[in-house]
Amino acid sequence: MSGKALRLLAAGAMAACLAIPSVGSSPVVEHGGAAGELTVHEWGTFTSVAGPDGQAVAWVPLRGSTDLPAFVEHFRDENFKCGLSETVRMETPVLYFYSPRETTVSVNVSFAKGIITEWYPHASAVERTDTDGSIRWNEVRLLPGSRAAFPSGNGDNHYYTARSTGATPLRVKAPGGDQDEKFLFYRGVSSAALPIAARLTPEGKVLVRNLGTEEIPGVMLIESRGGKLGYRVSGGLRDQALVDPPPLTATADSMFKDLEDILVARGLYVDEARAMIATWRNSWFEEGSRLLYILPAPTVSAILPLAISPAPANTVRVFVGRLELVTPATERAVEQAFAAHDQPALDKYRRFLVPILNATIASAQADPARTGELRGYLNSAYSYACR
């Protein structure tokens, strides 16, 4: 991919490849904005799985929070999410604050058609109505220059990489004593509608459609097979586009750099973009095919209304959508892994096994014997998802 193509993404031009200026050529943005101003930045992800028509289908996640430290708090308990079947997994939004002086803020986040399932530090209230969820922190003390020790568990955890920024440390009161952190963290699941659909055409291309009214700023098609990697950056999506499958000749480093540039162009600081990529690099480049895309700002505000008091002078929210694609290659790989009882191969697809098998069953209806075997695999996949 040429540097010229990457520069087009930053400009927001509608083209076959949309790309971004290099970080070195971008204006320097000081953390926190102008003197005396409170600045808030947030990044997060929405994960979904495409069905036969390209739109998100309901699926079952892995058990609760096996990838989170033990100090993270849960709605009910850590196994609660295993009983949920929704279309959207909101994973690891983190709110960073930049304040030149000590101050206290309140924060409220609503989640359309969803429920907040994990969070840290301790929240003042986590609520769920018949339609929506919400989380509230009444008193968050921002402590610039603080050297408080942040909690840690046993071993490494990708949760900790989100701390590698220049954000202002914060403190929240909790029943067992004050809790210090570098950000506010929360997660959840939802049935909210996302603005994208994607399906394979008979020619093997990916037809990507914008289901909303706002332009989707950028789309990246990723293919990871047998240790080989390919990706293709597509233009700002207003209506629909056909994307050719990428050749498996890319390197992880080049893709990480292109993603970093995309996130910085959307308003994140460089260290925030790197923290986000470090948090999700293993997940985003798992075996299989997927779209990564930037959600339009109005879509983020509609799904996750955010209220902060006193109001920040500057707020930036950058959310990356992940739409998992069930391709024939993925169907074959999972079916063969089940037939061979190949646990390491199944582990590569982890929580996506149920929707992958559902898609395989749908395409195998003409073969009753094979369909019966696949349904047996599906029963095992449900148990695997909640193991």
mmCIF file with all atom_site columns, C-alpha atoms in Angstrom, residues 12 17 20 55 58 61 72 76 172 210-211 216 220 249 307 309 356 384:
data_model
loop_
_atom_site.group_PDB
_atom_site.id
_atom_site.type_symbol
_atom_site.label_atom_id
_atom_site.label_alt_id
_atom_site.label_comp_id
_atom_site.label_asym_id
_atom_site.label_entity_id
_atom_site.label_seq_id
_atom_site.pdbx_PDB_ins_code
_atom_site.Cartn_x
_atom_site.Cartn_y
_atom_site.Cartn_z
_atom_site.occupancy
_atom_site.B_iso_or_equiv
_atom_site.pdbx_formal_charge
_atom_site.auth_seq_id
_atom_site.auth_comp_id
_atom_site.auth_asym_id
_atom_site.auth_atom_id
_atom_site.pdbx_PDB_model_num
ATOM 1  C CA . GLY A 1 12  ? -11.352 11.873  4.308  1.00 0.00 ? 12  GLY A CA 1
ATOM 2  C CA . CYS A 1 17  ? -8.132  3.430   -0.611 1.00 0.00 ? 17  CYS A CA 1
ATOM 3  C CA . ILE A 1 20  ? -3.833  8.915   6.701  1.00 0.00 ? 20  ILE A CA 1
ATOM 4  C CA . GLN A 1 55  ? -25.984 -8.100  9.223  1.00 0.00 ? 55  GLN A CA 1
ATOM 5  C CA . ALA A 1 58  ? -26.930 -12.982 18.018 1.00 0.00 ? 58  ALA A CA 1
ATOM 6  C CA . PRO A 1 61  ? -19.504 -14.880 24.343 1.00 0.00 ? 61  PRO A CA 1
ATOM 7  C CA . VAL A 1 72  ? -12.634 -5.784  38.025 1.00 0.00 ? 72  VAL A CA 1
ATOM 8  C CA . ARG A 1 76  ? -24.038 -10.154 39.382 1.00 0.00 ? 76  ARG A CA 1
ATOM 9  C CA . VAL A 1 172 ? -12.783 6.828   43.299 1.00 0.00 ? 172 VAL A CA 1
ATOM 10 C CA . ASN A 1 210 ? -23.500 1.300   5.118  1.00 0.00 ? 210 ASN A CA 1
ATOM 11 C CA . LEU A 1 211 ? -26.834 0.822   6.897  1.00 0.00 ? 211 LEU A CA 1
ATOM 12 C CA . ILE A 1 216 ? -18.366 5.409   7.912  1.00 0.00 ? 216 ILE A CA 1
ATOM 13 C CA . MET A 1 220 ? -10.148 -2.320  6.883  1.00 0.00 ? 220 MET A CA 1
ATOM 14 C CA . THR A 1 249 ? 1.677   -10.815 2.158  1.00 0.00 ? 249 THR A CA 1
ATOM 15 C CA . ALA A 1 307 ? -22.560 12.995  30.274 1.00 0.00 ? 307 ALA A CA 1
ATOM 16 C CA . SER A 1 309 ? -20.029 17.310  34.825 1.00 0.00 ? 309 SER A CA 1
ATOM 17 C CA . ILE A 1 356 ? -19.578 -20.195 12.567 1.00 0.00 ? 356 ILE A CA 1
ATOM 18 C CA . TYR A 1 384 ? -17.172 -24.726 24.972 1.00 0.00 ? 384 TYR A CA 1
#
